[in-house]
mmCIF file of C-alpha atoms in Angstrom:
data_model
loop_
_atom_site.group_PDB
_atom_site.id
_atom_site.type_symbol
_atom_site.label_atom_id
_atom_site.label_comp_id
_atom_site.label_asym_id
_atom_site.label_seq_id
_atom_site.Cartn_x
_atom_site.Cartn_y
_atom_site.Cartn_z
ATOM 1 C CA MET A 1 44.309 60.597 86.059
ATOM 2 C CA LYS A 2 44.415 58.674 89.517
ATOM 3 C CA LYS A 3 44.817 59.627 92.173
ATOM 4 C CA SER A 4 46.012 58.400 95.863
ATOM 5 C CA THR A 5 45.523 60.040 99.622
ATOM 6 C CA ALA A 6 49.698 59.312 99.372
ATOM 7 C CA PRO A 7 52.036 61.584 96.878
ATOM 8 C CA ARG A 8 53.777 58.521 95.329
ATOM 9 C CA TYR A 9 57.437 58.960 97.093
ATOM 10 C CA ILE A 10 60.102 57.232 94.881
ATOM 11 C CA THR A 11 63.550 56.611 97.239
ATOM 12 C CA GLY A 12 65.006 53.353 95.878
ATOM 13 C CA THR A 13 65.701 50.333 92.625
ATOM 14 C CA THR A 14 62.383 48.738 92.554
ATOM 15 C CA GLU A 15 60.394 51.813 93.095
ATOM 16 C CA LEU A 16 62.054 53.637 90.145
ATOM 17 C CA GLY A 17 62.307 50.836 87.751
ATOM 18 C CA GLU A 18 58.331 50.266 88.201
ATOM 19 C CA LEU A 19 57.680 53.883 87.390
ATOM 20 C CA CYS A 20 60.059 53.787 84.035
ATOM 21 C CA GLU A 21 57.926 50.625 82.908
ATOM 22 C CA GLN A 22 55.070 52.872 83.218
ATOM 23 C CA LEU A 23 56.542 55.608 81.840
ATOM 24 C CA ARG A 24 57.481 53.641 78.631
ATOM 25 C CA ASP A 25 54.747 53.761 76.516
ATOM 26 C CA CYS A 26 53.616 57.224 77.606
ATOM 27 C CA SER A 27 53.720 60.688 74.957
ATOM 28 C CA ARG A 28 53.706 63.267 76.820
ATOM 29 C CA MET A 29 54.864 63.457 80.533
ATOM 30 C CA ALA A 30 54.530 66.544 83.251
ATOM 31 C CA LEU A 31 57.808 67.407 84.142
ATOM 32 C CA ASP A 32 58.950 70.121 86.935
ATOM 33 C CA THR A 33 62.011 69.743 89.760
ATOM 34 C CA GLU A 34 62.809 71.354 93.055
ATOM 35 C CA PHE A 35 66.411 72.365 93.757
ATOM 36 C CA VAL A 36 68.566 74.496 95.928
ATOM 37 C CA GLY A 37 70.487 76.976 94.332
ATOM 38 C CA GLU A 38 72.058 79.522 97.000
ATOM 39 C CA ASP A 39 74.934 77.746 97.633
ATOM 40 C CA SER A 40 76.458 75.659 94.573
ATOM 41 C CA PHE A 41 77.327 76.055 91.389
ATOM 42 C CA VAL A 42 75.098 74.657 90.256
ATOM 43 C CA PRO A 43 72.062 74.025 91.799
ATOM 44 C CA ARG A 44 71.546 71.159 93.671
ATOM 45 C CA LEU A 45 68.719 69.095 92.257
ATOM 46 C CA GLU A 46 66.143 67.546 95.105
ATOM 47 C CA LEU A 47 63.593 66.219 93.203
ATOM 48 C CA ILE A 48 62.102 65.771 90.287
ATOM 49 C CA GLN A 49 58.090 65.719 89.533
ATOM 50 C CA VAL A 50 57.122 63.479 86.811
ATOM 51 C CA ALA A 51 52.686 62.622 85.692
ATOM 52 C CA THR A 52 51.595 60.947 82.771
ATOM 53 C CA ASP A 53 47.750 60.317 82.220
ATOM 54 C CA GLN A 54 48.300 57.294 84.004
ATOM 55 C CA THR A 55 50.591 58.234 87.144
ATOM 56 C CA ALA A 56 52.085 60.660 88.856
ATOM 57 C CA ALA A 57 55.204 60.572 91.297
ATOM 58 C CA VAL A 58 57.900 62.519 93.147
ATOM 59 C CA ILE A 59 61.009 61.447 93.180
ATOM 60 C CA ASP A 60 63.828 61.366 95.511
ATOM 61 C CA PHE A 61 66.777 62.958 93.415
ATOM 62 C CA PRO A 62 69.737 62.032 96.032
ATOM 63 C CA ALA A 63 68.252 59.178 97.280
ATOM 64 C CA VAL A 64 68.400 57.709 93.294
ATOM 65 C CA ARG A 65 71.091 59.390 91.449
ATOM 66 C CA SER A 66 73.695 56.786 92.168
ATOM 67 C CA ASN A 67 70.753 54.243 91.068
ATOM 68 C CA GLY A 68 71.584 52.744 87.850
ATOM 69 C CA VAL A 69 67.986 52.586 87.092
ATOM 70 C CA LEU A 70 68.408 56.451 86.777
ATOM 71 C CA GLU A 71 70.403 56.331 83.487
ATOM 72 C CA THR A 72 66.931 54.273 81.833
ATOM 73 C CA PHE A 73 64.300 57.201 83.822
ATOM 74 C CA TRP A 74 67.115 59.567 81.772
ATOM 75 C CA GLU A 75 66.929 57.979 78.156
ATOM 76 C CA ILE A 76 62.549 57.892 78.656
ATOM 77 C CA VAL A 77 62.754 61.911 79.455
ATOM 78 C CA CYS A 78 65.091 62.319 76.365
ATOM 79 C CA ASP A 79 63.132 60.066 74.140
ATOM 80 C CA PRO A 80 62.389 61.771 70.788
ATOM 81 C CA THR A 81 58.676 60.656 70.865
ATOM 82 C CA VAL A 82 57.656 61.811 74.331
ATOM 83 C CA GLU A 83 56.576 65.409 74.256
ATOM 84 C CA LYS A 84 57.662 67.219 78.176
ATOM 85 C CA VAL A 85 55.368 69.558 79.346
ATOM 86 C CA VAL A 86 56.582 71.741 81.519
ATOM 87 C CA HIS A 87 55.791 75.510 82.842
ATOM 88 C CA ALA A 88 58.444 78.366 83.130
ATOM 89 C CA GLY A 89 60.814 75.415 82.089
ATOM 90 C CA ARG A 90 64.269 77.213 81.400
ATOM 91 C CA GLN A 91 65.586 75.924 84.938
ATOM 92 C CA ASP A 92 64.337 72.750 84.975
ATOM 93 C CA LEU A 93 65.320 71.842 81.130
ATOM 94 C CA ASP A 94 69.025 73.471 82.601
ATOM 95 C CA LEU A 95 68.844 71.110 85.250
ATOM 96 C CA PHE A 96 67.771 67.818 82.959
ATOM 97 C CA ALA A 97 70.548 68.869 80.558
ATOM 98 C CA VAL A 98 73.286 68.636 83.428
ATOM 99 C CA HIS A 99 72.535 66.203 84.681
ATOM 100 C CA ALA A 100 70.625 63.577 81.783
ATOM 101 C CA GLY A 101 73.436 64.999 79.315
ATOM 102 C CA GLN A 102 70.931 66.977 77.148
ATOM 103 C CA ILE A 103 68.652 69.537 76.346
ATOM 104 C CA PRO A 104 65.415 67.171 76.914
ATOM 105 C CA LYS A 105 62.957 67.610 73.147
ATOM 106 C CA PRO A 106 60.779 68.252 72.030
ATOM 107 C CA PHE A 107 59.279 70.202 74.701
ATOM 108 C CA PHE A 108 55.911 72.483 75.412
ATOM 109 C CA ASP A 109 56.425 75.161 77.754
ATOM 110 C CA THR A 110 52.791 76.274 78.972
ATOM 111 C CA GLN A 111 53.605 79.656 80.255
ATOM 112 C CA ILE A 112 55.649 80.559 77.077
ATOM 113 C CA ALA A 113 51.858 79.358 75.264
ATOM 114 C CA ALA A 114 49.871 80.898 77.622
ATOM 115 C CA ALA A 115 50.975 84.016 76.898
ATOM 116 C CA MET A 116 50.191 83.673 73.577
ATOM 117 C CA VAL A 117 46.783 83.343 73.512
ATOM 118 C CA GLY A 118 46.104 86.295 76.000
ATOM 119 C CA PHE A 119 47.092 85.487 79.662
ATOM 120 C CA GLY A 120 49.482 87.449 79.955
ATOM 121 C CA HIS A 121 53.043 87.754 80.125
ATOM 122 C CA GLN A 122 54.744 85.227 82.645
ATOM 123 C CA VAL A 123 51.727 84.140 83.979
ATOM 124 C CA ALA A 124 52.554 81.839 87.043
ATOM 125 C CA TYR A 125 51.337 78.509 87.987
ATOM 126 C CA ALA A 126 49.356 78.584 90.368
ATOM 127 C CA ASN A 127 47.081 81.460 88.464
ATOM 128 C CA LEU A 128 46.941 79.550 85.673
ATOM 129 C CA VAL A 129 45.808 76.588 87.402
ATOM 130 C CA GLN A 130 42.572 78.594 88.933
ATOM 131 C CA ARG A 131 42.250 80.315 85.643
ATOM 132 C CA VAL A 132 42.073 77.026 83.706
ATOM 133 C CA HIS A 133 40.278 74.888 86.600
ATOM 134 C CA GLY A 134 39.048 76.837 89.005
ATOM 135 C CA LYS A 135 41.417 75.590 91.558
ATOM 136 C CA ARG A 136 43.006 77.761 94.092
ATOM 137 C CA LEU A 137 46.633 75.693 94.889
ATOM 138 C CA ASP A 138 48.143 76.260 98.552
ATOM 139 C CA LYS A 139 51.131 78.381 98.753
ATOM 140 C CA ALA A 140 52.412 77.152 102.474
ATOM 141 C CA HIS A 141 55.564 75.231 101.319
ATOM 142 C CA THR A 142 56.558 77.870 98.068
ATOM 143 C CA PHE A 143 60.010 78.919 100.605
ATOM 144 C CA THR A 144 60.395 74.617 101.567
ATOM 145 C CA ASN A 145 64.252 73.675 101.979
ATOM 146 C CA TRP A 146 63.535 71.121 100.168
ATOM 147 C CA SER A 147 67.366 69.670 100.895
ATOM 148 C CA ALA A 148 65.947 68.931 104.445
ATOM 149 C CA ARG A 149 64.288 65.039 105.178
ATOM 150 C CA PRO A 150 62.656 63.534 106.179
ATOM 151 C CA LEU A 151 59.654 65.572 103.803
ATOM 152 C CA SER A 152 56.446 66.042 105.032
ATOM 153 C CA HIS A 153 52.963 64.445 103.347
ATOM 154 C CA GLU A 154 52.172 67.821 102.802
ATOM 155 C CA GLN A 155 55.693 69.056 101.111
ATOM 156 C CA LEU A 156 55.418 65.824 98.934
ATOM 157 C CA ALA A 157 51.446 66.787 98.104
ATOM 158 C CA TYR A 158 52.774 70.051 97.461
ATOM 159 C CA ALA A 159 55.882 69.091 94.857
ATOM 160 C CA LEU A 160 53.008 66.577 93.358
ATOM 161 C CA GLU A 161 50.779 69.470 92.598
ATOM 162 C CA ASP A 162 53.174 71.381 90.272
ATOM 163 C CA VAL A 163 52.498 68.380 87.357
ATOM 164 C CA THR A 164 49.195 67.274 88.419
ATOM 165 C CA PHE A 165 47.438 69.890 86.119
ATOM 166 C CA LEU A 166 50.431 70.729 83.939
ATOM 167 C CA LEU A 167 48.464 68.213 81.066
ATOM 168 C CA ALA A 168 45.528 68.931 81.377
ATOM 169 C CA ILE A 169 46.977 72.679 80.686
ATOM 170 C CA HIS A 170 48.823 71.409 78.226
ATOM 171 C CA ASP A 171 45.187 70.021 76.310
ATOM 172 C CA HIS A 172 43.931 73.586 77.147
ATOM 173 C CA LEU A 173 46.361 75.894 75.741
ATOM 174 C CA HIS A 174 47.297 73.381 72.411
ATOM 175 C CA SER A 175 43.898 73.630 71.438
ATOM 176 C CA ARG A 176 43.494 77.601 71.765
ATOM 177 C CA LEU A 177 47.046 77.092 69.518
ATOM 178 C CA SER A 178 45.288 75.517 67.373
ATOM 179 C CA LYS A 179 41.858 77.423 66.594
ATOM 180 C CA LEU A 180 44.336 80.730 66.489
ATOM 181 C CA GLY A 181 47.122 79.218 64.012
ATOM 182 C CA ARG A 182 49.236 79.823 66.347
ATOM 183 C CA LEU A 183 51.405 76.423 67.113
ATOM 184 C CA GLN A 184 54.028 76.711 64.791
ATOM 185 C CA TRP A 185 54.721 80.350 66.686
ATOM 186 C CA ALA A 186 55.117 78.633 69.835
ATOM 187 C CA HIS A 187 57.046 75.986 69.042
ATOM 188 C CA GLU A 188 59.634 78.733 67.256
ATOM 189 C CA GLU A 189 59.248 80.177 70.547
ATOM 190 C CA PHE A 190 60.180 77.006 72.326
ATOM 191 C CA PHE A 191 63.337 76.857 70.190
ATOM 192 C CA ARG A 192 64.234 80.401 70.919
ATOM 193 C CA LEU A 193 64.167 78.587 75.044
ATOM 194 C CA GLU A 194 65.912 76.046 74.108
ATOM 195 C CA THR A 195 68.737 78.174 72.599
ATOM 196 C CA VAL A 196 68.811 80.230 75.336
ATOM 197 C CA VAL A 197 69.532 77.059 77.545
ATOM 198 C CA GLY A 198 72.090 76.139 75.535
ATOM 199 C CA GLU A 199 73.584 79.251 76.154
ATOM 200 C CA THR A 200 73.547 78.830 80.174
ATOM 201 C CA ARG A 201 76.729 76.286 79.527
ATOM 202 C CA ARG A 202 78.291 78.548 76.858
ATOM 203 C CA GLU A 203 82.185 79.086 76.558
ATOM 204 C CA PRO A 204 83.808 80.228 80.157
ATOM 205 C CA GLN A 205 85.345 82.495 77.333
ATOM 206 C CA GLU A 206 82.096 84.052 76.951
ATOM 207 C CA ARG A 207 80.939 84.484 79.611
ATOM 208 C CA TYR A 208 81.780 88.029 80.562
ATOM 209 C CA GLN A 209 78.701 88.817 78.106
ATOM 210 C CA ARG A 210 76.439 87.906 80.967
ATOM 211 C CA ILE A 211 77.468 90.860 83.524
ATOM 212 C CA ARG A 212 76.155 94.074 83.435
ATOM 213 C CA GLY A 213 78.184 96.873 82.093
ATOM 214 C CA TRP A 214 80.989 94.740 79.887
ATOM 215 C CA ASP A 215 79.554 96.457 77.028
ATOM 216 C CA GLN A 216 80.345 99.810 78.464
ATOM 217 C CA LEU A 217 83.592 99.040 78.692
ATOM 218 C CA LYS A 218 86.768 100.160 76.319
ATOM 219 C CA PRO A 219 87.999 97.368 74.557
ATOM 220 C CA LYS A 220 91.131 96.493 76.110
ATOM 221 C CA SER A 221 89.318 96.639 79.741
ATOM 222 C CA ALA A 222 86.631 93.883 78.276
ATOM 223 C CA ALA A 223 89.735 92.040 77.328
ATOM 224 C CA VAL A 224 90.153 91.686 81.044
ATOM 225 C CA LEU A 225 87.200 91.360 82.307
ATOM 226 C CA ARG A 226 86.290 88.154 79.859
ATOM 227 C CA GLU A 227 89.753 86.354 81.057
ATOM 228 C CA LEU A 228 89.057 87.262 84.583
ATOM 229 C CA ALA A 229 85.560 85.878 84.113
ATOM 230 C CA ALA A 230 86.958 82.820 82.435
ATOM 231 C CA TRP A 231 89.270 82.298 85.537
ATOM 232 C CA ARG A 232 86.638 83.058 87.716
ATOM 233 C CA GLU A 233 84.155 80.459 86.375
ATOM 234 C CA GLY A 234 86.756 77.678 86.425
ATOM 235 C CA GLU A 235 87.585 78.598 90.118
ATOM 236 C CA ALA A 236 83.522 78.647 90.787
ATOM 237 C CA LYS A 237 83.264 75.264 89.198
ATOM 238 C CA ARG A 238 86.414 74.026 90.938
ATOM 239 C CA ARG A 239 85.005 74.474 94.347
ATOM 240 C CA ASN A 240 81.316 74.633 93.766
ATOM 241 C CA VAL A 241 80.050 77.591 94.770
ATOM 242 C CA PRO A 242 77.920 80.579 92.847
ATOM 243 C CA ARG A 243 79.988 82.614 90.678
ATOM 244 C CA ASN A 244 79.331 85.635 93.427
ATOM 245 C CA ARG A 245 80.983 83.823 96.014
ATOM 246 C CA VAL A 246 84.455 83.919 94.694
ATOM 247 C CA ILE A 247 84.282 87.639 93.035
ATOM 248 C CA ARG A 248 80.999 89.829 92.886
ATOM 249 C CA ASP A 249 80.245 90.836 88.946
ATOM 250 C CA GLU A 250 80.912 94.386 90.074
ATOM 251 C CA VAL A 251 84.225 93.672 91.316
ATOM 252 C CA LEU A 252 85.128 92.175 88.148
ATOM 253 C CA LEU A 253 84.365 95.400 86.435
ATOM 254 C CA GLN A 254 86.290 97.284 88.658
ATOM 255 C CA LEU A 255 89.592 95.347 88.048
ATOM 256 C CA ALA A 256 88.292 95.592 84.318
ATOM 257 C CA ARG A 257 88.275 98.873 84.678
ATOM 258 C CA HIS A 258 91.423 100.002 86.977
ATOM 259 C CA PRO A 259 93.540 96.449 86.744
ATOM 260 C CA PRO A 260 95.910 96.257 89.532
ATOM 261 C CA ARG A 261 99.765 95.545 89.214
ATOM 262 C CA GLN A 262 100.596 94.582 92.723
ATOM 263 C CA LEU A 263 99.157 92.594 95.559
ATOM 264 C CA ASP A 264 98.950 95.811 97.874
ATOM 265 C CA GLU A 265 96.959 97.412 95.128
ATOM 266 C CA LEU A 266 94.749 94.003 94.775
ATOM 267 C CA ARG A 267 93.612 94.083 98.531
ATOM 268 C CA ASN A 268 92.612 97.644 98.611
ATOM 269 C CA VAL A 269 90.121 96.341 96.281
ATOM 270 C CA ARG A 270 87.114 97.196 97.348
ATOM 271 C CA GLY A 271 84.625 94.600 97.650
ATOM 272 C CA LEU A 272 87.364 91.969 97.002
ATOM 273 C CA HIS A 273 87.178 89.476 99.726
ATOM 274 C CA SER A 274 90.443 89.248 101.712
ATOM 275 C CA SER A 275 90.676 85.284 101.699
ATOM 276 C CA GLU A 276 90.380 85.608 98.023
ATOM 277 C CA ALA A 277 92.875 88.157 97.771
ATOM 278 C CA ASP A 278 95.377 85.842 99.873
ATOM 279 C CA ARG A 279 94.032 82.290 98.096
ATOM 280 C CA ASN A 280 94.054 83.455 94.392
ATOM 281 C CA GLY A 281 95.589 86.964 94.353
ATOM 282 C CA ASP A 282 99.006 86.065 92.234
ATOM 283 C CA VAL A 283 96.575 84.149 89.625
ATOM 284 C CA LEU A 284 94.231 87.252 89.701
ATOM 285 C CA LEU A 285 97.767 89.322 88.652
ATOM 286 C CA ALA A 286 98.924 86.861 86.282
ATOM 287 C CA THR A 287 95.331 86.606 84.956
ATOM 288 C CA ILE A 288 95.289 90.770 84.351
ATOM 289 C CA GLN A 289 98.733 91.330 82.934
ATOM 290 C CA ALA A 290 98.058 88.306 80.168
ATOM 291 C CA ALA A 291 95.406 90.026 79.500
ATOM 292 C CA LEU A 292 97.037 93.793 79.306
ATOM 293 C CA ALA A 293 99.468 92.015 77.073
ATOM 294 C CA LEU A 294 97.031 90.741 74.269
ATOM 295 C CA PRO A 295 97.031 92.509 71.083
ATOM 296 C CA SER A 296 94.241 94.980 70.101
ATOM 297 C CA THR A 297 92.919 91.634 67.460
ATOM 298 C CA SER A 298 92.257 89.744 70.412
ATOM 299 C CA TRP A 299 89.784 92.716 72.135
ATOM 300 C CA PRO A 300 86.279 91.905 72.054
ATOM 301 C CA VAL A 301 84.689 94.077 69.645
ATOM 302 C CA LEU A 302 81.843 96.495 70.909
ATOM 303 C CA SER A 303 79.339 98.130 69.508
ATOM 304 C CA LYS A 304 79.566 101.740 69.376
ATOM 305 C CA ALA A 305 76.428 102.469 71.897
ATOM 306 C CA ARG A 306 75.315 106.278 71.791
ATOM 307 C CA LYS A 307 72.635 107.902 73.458
ATOM 308 C CA PRO A 308 68.946 108.138 72.067
ATOM 309 C CA GLU A 309 68.201 111.110 70.342
ATOM 310 C CA PRO A 310 65.161 112.886 71.212
ATOM 311 C CA GLU A 311 63.759 111.923 67.952
ATOM 312 C CA SER A 312 64.350 109.017 68.342
ATOM 313 C CA THR A 313 62.776 108.164 71.684
ATOM 314 C CA GLY A 314 59.872 109.120 70.101
ATOM 315 C CA LEU A 315 59.734 107.389 67.668
ATOM 316 C CA VAL A 316 60.205 104.413 69.884
ATOM 317 C CA GLU A 317 57.439 105.286 71.974
ATOM 318 C CA LEU A 318 54.959 105.665 68.951
ATOM 319 C CA LEU A 319 55.841 101.962 68.075
ATOM 320 C CA GLN A 320 55.301 100.923 71.414
ATOM 321 C CA ALA A 321 51.601 102.096 71.133
ATOM 322 C CA ILE A 322 51.308 100.263 67.968
ATOM 323 C CA VAL A 323 53.047 97.139 69.593
ATOM 324 C CA LYS A 324 50.222 97.096 72.476
ATOM 325 C CA ALA A 325 47.843 97.729 69.842
ATOM 326 C CA CYS A 326 48.456 94.306 67.969
ATOM 327 C CA ALA A 327 48.705 92.645 70.972
ATOM 328 C CA HIS A 328 45.283 93.521 72.268
ATOM 329 C CA GLN A 329 43.954 92.551 68.942
ATOM 330 C CA ALA A 330 45.860 89.239 69.371
ATOM 331 C CA GLU A 331 45.393 88.523 72.966
ATOM 332 C CA ILE A 332 48.609 88.321 73.028
ATOM 333 C CA ALA A 333 51.053 89.602 75.702
ATOM 334 C CA PRO A 334 52.792 92.642 74.475
ATOM 335 C CA THR A 335 56.547 91.986 76.175
ATOM 336 C CA LEU A 336 56.162 89.094 73.720
ATOM 337 C CA LEU A 337 55.948 90.817 70.910
ATOM 338 C CA ALA A 338 58.568 93.577 71.255
ATOM 339 C CA THR A 339 60.880 94.770 74.194
ATOM 340 C CA THR A 340 61.452 98.773 74.474
ATOM 341 C CA ALA A 341 65.290 97.139 73.854
ATOM 342 C CA ASP A 342 63.507 95.320 70.555
ATOM 343 C CA LEU A 343 61.983 98.822 69.569
ATOM 344 C CA GLN A 344 64.891 100.904 69.834
ATOM 345 C CA ALA A 345 67.210 98.202 68.198
ATOM 346 C CA LEU A 346 64.511 98.787 65.165
ATOM 347 C CA VAL A 347 64.425 102.618 64.945
ATOM 348 C CA GLU A 348 68.632 102.398 65.330
ATOM 349 C CA ALA A 349 68.389 100.137 62.260
ATOM 350 C CA LYS A 350 66.268 102.057 60.429
ATOM 351 C CA THR A 351 68.633 105.262 60.717
ATOM 352 C CA ASP A 352 71.546 103.634 60.549
ATOM 353 C CA HIS A 353 70.511 101.248 57.478
ATOM 354 C CA SER A 354 72.481 98.823 58.645
ATOM 355 C CA ALA A 355 70.952 94.869 58.415
ATOM 356 C CA LEU A 356 67.974 94.483 59.867
ATOM 357 C CA ASP A 357 68.595 91.068 61.643
ATOM 358 C CA LEU A 358 66.326 91.263 64.711
ATOM 359 C CA PRO A 359 63.914 88.915 65.562
ATOM 360 C CA LEU A 360 61.622 91.318 66.172
ATOM 361 C CA LEU A 361 61.707 90.556 61.737
ATOM 362 C CA LYS A 362 61.513 86.842 61.798
ATOM 363 C CA GLY A 363 58.685 84.336 61.988
ATOM 364 C CA TRP A 364 55.351 84.770 63.720
ATOM 365 C CA ARG A 365 56.536 88.381 64.911
ATOM 366 C CA ARG A 366 57.319 90.060 61.287
ATOM 367 C CA ILE A 367 53.822 88.827 60.826
ATOM 368 C CA LEU A 368 51.812 89.794 63.281
ATOM 369 C CA VAL A 369 53.498 93.464 64.227
ATOM 370 C CA GLY A 370 57.147 93.513 62.429
ATOM 371 C CA GLU A 371 55.797 94.342 58.885
ATOM 372 C CA VAL A 372 53.264 97.360 60.336
ATOM 373 C CA LEU A 373 56.084 98.732 62.125
ATOM 374 C CA LEU A 374 58.567 98.749 59.154
ATOM 375 C CA ASN A 375 55.614 100.887 57.315
ATOM 376 C CA ALA A 376 55.169 103.579 60.600
ATOM 377 C CA LEU A 377 58.854 103.933 59.864
ATOM 378 C CA GLU A 378 59.385 104.402 56.657
ATOM 379 C CA GLY A 379 55.807 106.685 56.558
ATOM 380 C CA ARG A 380 53.380 104.321 54.888
ATOM 381 C CA LEU A 381 51.490 103.764 57.720
ATOM 382 C CA ILE A 382 48.890 106.175 59.075
ATOM 383 C CA VAL A 383 48.196 106.416 62.548
ATOM 384 C CA THR A 384 44.846 107.738 64.194
ATOM 385 C CA VAL A 385 42.380 106.847 67.142
ATOM 386 C CA ASP A 386 39.163 105.801 67.139
ATOM 387 C CA PRO A 387 37.547 108.864 69.812
ATOM 388 C CA ASP A 388 34.557 106.068 70.941
ATOM 389 C CA LYS A 389 36.587 102.843 71.274
ATOM 390 C CA ARG A 390 40.091 105.056 72.255
ATOM 391 C CA ALA A 391 41.814 102.394 70.530
ATOM 392 C CA ILE A 392 44.779 103.088 68.135
ATOM 393 C CA ARG A 393 43.702 102.186 64.341
ATOM 394 C CA TRP A 394 46.059 102.384 61.846
ATOM 395 C CA SER A 395 45.716 102.894 57.619
ATOM 396 C CA SER A 396 48.050 102.473 54.218
ATOM 397 C CA SER A 397 49.324 105.307 53.514
ATOM 398 C CA THR A 398 48.189 106.707 49.788
ATOM 399 C CA HIS A 399 51.199 109.091 49.290
ATOM 400 C CA ALA A 400 54.559 108.638 49.405
ATOM 401 C CA PRO A 401 56.815 110.138 52.223
ATOM 402 C CA SER A 402 57.966 113.353 51.830
ATOM 403 C CA SER A 403 61.351 113.838 51.638
#
């Protein structure tokens, strides 16, 4: 890639048009963003960093957002013949989807790919650059306020570094994945990320499921939480403030568990700002009453949570050891294979003889570790420890499990 002493900084129509002409014929591009998300419903996009094998630039989004040429840029970014390379790209892809109207595809996430070839789970970009290129990146502007203008030469150079090495890292990881026969595995994970990004803009009526503790409520209370969370979603969007700036999650849970019926009761709810009660008290009470009046057929369906039995906990720990051993052999991050919750769900599904519709038993995960775990739970696996290497080993049992 050609380097210049000053970062290429796009702030106007002519410059953006010239950049788009250079991007038109590329087969891949590295993308990153800088944004401010503390005080708005949708994080405010400030910079877009883009690099190809021939050029690299920082786009000042507020300066060009009303620029008609920006539509051409989004068309190029969303071109299905251009591969987009990102690192830990969930938030970047979500912002692109908001402003471009769709998730840019296809994309290649170097953090996910790195976890599949032995770099560890959620490896940081700077760490990956150092391990692949041997270059230590400057972290002086990690906490920069990207909404402040003007931006210094150092700030722009720092922002541009986030894409400067991405394409070379993409080459390195693509080669490693190909040699290991894991390219398809990586693409399965990219599809899962795409699904997660899509869920961030789920219907307001489903947002309540993202509140920690919702599934511990009684069904009728969960219905109240669902309606309150949907109201908050619309209100936060209307005011363009973070959701918790309207009402915090824990306050919504409290309102769902103990729904007030009078304005005085609402004002006494701990954690609810008096200004919010003054502004929207009547609407909140009406929302609660409407939710309480819903028939039971309209309540959320909750799974019957239960405390794991001691035997179940022991099985999960055994499966964790097998997962770690599989991950070590395959040079892949263990948490990418299965989390503790995944293993608990597998044990409970086997115990209840329920359908085994689990990510752990699909695609590449089933091939690498899923079948081994099933064999262990069905008594068809002998697990031992290699005394010399102190490593877990297993083999198929020659005897049927006893009843």
